[in-house]
């Protein structure tokens, strides 16, 4: 509860425009020429110092992409994207593979400071925080810093920018890259395969419990630049890792494209917990600007008894098209999806998950909470399927939508396919609205409109917030209230 | 002290209150009686500040100050409490969480220190025991799945915790059996204090056997048409509202 009070204080401190990460960092950048072509793909690959096999991989993806079309089935509406009118590579100029933080442009360090992301290990160590988080900071197309690498290496954990992994750990990258999300998976994933610029790579060796939370913080800064990050996480047999992802962007009038791919692989008895707080710039109240977020996230429970858990808090982006999914391949494996998707203003969200049961006795759980306010549209789209061999597959799905005001929409589109008679799938769904009478009741008891909405919404999303790591949960709770600022009254 | 002068109120162009005058002195328990549709519930909502109503004319003064321009939560902080005829369910929000949020919001508005959780728990438990509220209820979402009687008792619990200076009870007796009615009445009587006024709105005299009022006001057609002592309630019970309906027409 004190968090609710705190939330309200935070909300009040924000000015009319509620997005507080909208500032721009002025630095010199090194950019590829505008547009997309084979030359640009080669340019990116060369900039990253990639081996020939990687360049070929990208070119193959680019050729396939040319033959593909944007998917149109999602309940989102946006003007056509001109793929030739964007930059596919932008890197801070001073950055030629920084060895230490002292080599990083101080403006960039200041940016992360402003965003509340500590990049200096000694500062984190000196802080009062007892728990530590290792951070990989990605600024436009490049990773600018990765903290605690040495300490993680002691435990055998590899945590580095993916461009570095391609050079330093080619055997792992070759084996796993594209093994969960194939190059041809979908339009945006194929585009990403051709032009991805940076992202994080994690490998946790057998039996190792990663000694700290890992996190990547993505920041789009440059104008007209797409961000195409690629994340690959491998948890070897019996290992455990918890990974957090955060994202923000400056406030701009034009739309910017973000098309990421995240692949997770869990081998026998391994567990991966992946949490996201997505707070890209959502556009203004009239729907001008904002990030187009077309993201493919998928986890493969490749080993027996492995477990992958997705938790997401989605508050930003003008358009969200995102379905973090689990392939439950290993016998006895399990997948979880916990989601809070909030839309306000003119935001459009089409998000959900896929749980593909392939192995025996696999289990999945989906808890989705959609909150729509303003004139936004919020769709949950989910697929639960059991393959013929998936005896004993179990799923529980709970999908709740909350509407605030009269101008918004909530939609639930669940697909259920079972080819195995022993599969047990349960689906629950509710839609409710914060009524004027409920608001008046709360106000009569002394709560302001903002406090009342914060209280009701926090109650609504409680089950999902509990799934987030502690520090993240508090942040997320604050973010939720800020996102709903101005949604009543 | 509550003073209402010439209050004229419309809802969607329909006149509900039509020049109502009413004074409730500090420390007094006033009963408002009247036939259905006489504007009793509207009066309670307008005092609390519900926005669906348009105040066309008149004045509502609380301790000499107009409250018409205040938001509902500001009125609450000034001590206005409305026990709802139909208390609302707030799914997902634990009863204890709600009580703490409400109490601290009001304390903050009055510049008082927030209550600590143990302090709050102690107060809530003491009040709950008096109202025969099962402690398990406090762990559930506010009013969700509560019976009619449980909801009413929860209203009185909130009233006891918030210690308002003006208690408005809107048909609190409706839907209560006689045992629940006694518990609720005891709860209200326990809150009688020299610095607190109460407005007890009821259709039936029955409640007034347990909450004995200092004054009784009869409403008809959006006005107070007759005022008197507690004997007026008994007279109404015997004769019904027929006279007033005619008078109104």
Coordinates of N, CA, C and O in Angstrom, one line a residue, chain A residues 28 35 61 93-94 96 98 124 180 187 196 213 216 230 236 239 242 260 272 338 346 382 420 431 439 445 448 484:
Chain A
X28 N 27.4 12.8 -31.3 CA 27.7 12.6 -32.7 C 27.6 11.1 -33.0 O 28.0 10.3 -32.2
X35 N 18.0 3.7 -45.7 CA 17.5 2.7 -46.6 C 18.0 1.3 -46.4 O 18.9 1.1 -45.6
X61 N 18.8 -14.1 -45.1 CA 17.6 -13.6 -44.4 C 17.0 -12.4 -45.3 O 15.8 -12.3 -45.5
X93 N 29.6 8.1 -32.0 CA 30.9 8.1 -32.8 C 32.1 7.8 -32.0 O 33.0 7.1 -32.5
X94 N 32.2 8.2 -30.8 CA 33.4 8.0 -30.0 C 33.7 6.5 -29.7 O 34.7 6.1 -29.2
X96 N 34.5 3.1 -30.4 CA 35.1 2.1 -31.3 C 35.5 0.9 -30.4 O 36.6 0.6 -30.1
X98 N 34.5 0.2 -26.8 CA 35.1 0.8 -25.6 C 35.6 -0.3 -24.7 O 35.0 -1.4 -24.5
X124 N 27.5 0.7 -8.0 CA 26.5 -0.2 -7.6 C 26.9 -0.9 -6.3 O 26.1 -1.0 -5.3
X180 N 15.3 -21.2 -32.5 CA 13.9 -21.1 -31.9 C 13.0 -20.3 -32.8 O 11.9 -20.6 -33.0
X187 N 7.7 -11.9 -41.1 CA 8.2 -10.7 -41.7 C 9.2 -10.0 -40.9 O 10.3 -9.6 -41.3
X196 N 19.9 -7.1 -37.7 CA 20.0 -6.9 -36.2 C 21.4 -6.3 -35.9 O 22.4 -6.6 -36.6
X213 N 20.9 -11.2 -11.0 CA 20.0 -10.9 -12.1 C 20.7 -10.3 -13.3 O 21.6 -9.4 -13.1
X216 N 19.2 -6.1 -19.6 CA 19.6 -5.3 -20.7 C 18.7 -4.1 -20.8 O 17.4 -4.2 -20.5
X230 N 18.8 -8.3 -30.9 CA 18.7 -9.7 -31.0 C 19.2 -10.3 -29.6 O 20.3 -9.9 -29.3
X236 N 22.0 -24.0 -19.9 CA 22.4 -25.4 -20.1 C 21.8 -26.3 -18.9 O 21.2 -25.7 -18.0
X239 N 20.6 -25.5 -15.0 CA 21.0 -24.1 -14.6 C 19.8 -23.2 -14.4 O 18.7 -23.6 -14.8
X242 N 17.8 -15.5 -14.3 CA 16.7 -14.5 -14.3 C 17.1 -13.3 -15.1 O 18.2 -12.8 -14.8
X260 N 12.4 -6.5 -32.6 CA 13.4 -7.4 -32.0 C 13.1 -8.8 -32.1 O 12.0 -9.2 -32.3
X272 N 14.5 -20.6 -17.0 CA 14.8 -19.2 -17.4 C 13.6 -18.4 -17.1 O 12.4 -18.7 -17.4
X338 N 2.9 -14.3 -17.8 CA 2.2 -13.4 -17.0 C 2.3 -12.0 -17.6 O 3.4 -11.5 -17.9
X346 N -4.0 7.0 -27.7 CA -4.4 6.3 -28.9 C -3.6 5.0 -29.1 O -3.5 4.5 -30.3
X382 N -4.2 -15.3 -28.0 CA -3.4 -16.4 -27.5 C -3.7 -17.7 -28.2 O -4.8 -17.9 -28.7
X420 N -4.8 -34.2 -28.7 CA -4.6 -35.3 -27.8 C -5.7 -35.3 -26.8 O -6.0 -34.3 -26.1
X431 N -14.3 -9.4 -18.3 CA -14.1 -8.0 -18.7 C -14.9 -7.1 -17.7 O -16.1 -7.4 -17.4
X439 N -16.1 4.7 -8.6 CA -15.2 5.9 -8.4 C -15.8 6.8 -7.3 O -15.0 7.2 -6.4
X445 N -14.9 8.1 0.2 CA -14.1 7.7 1.4 C -12.8 8.5 1.5 O -11.9 8.2 2.4
X448 N -8.6 10.6 -3.8 CA -8.7 11.4 -5.1 C -8.9 10.4 -6.2 O -8.7 9.2 -6.1
X484 N -1.5 5.6 -16.6 CA -3.0 5.9 -16.6 C -3.3 7.3 -16.2 O -4.5 7.6 -16.1

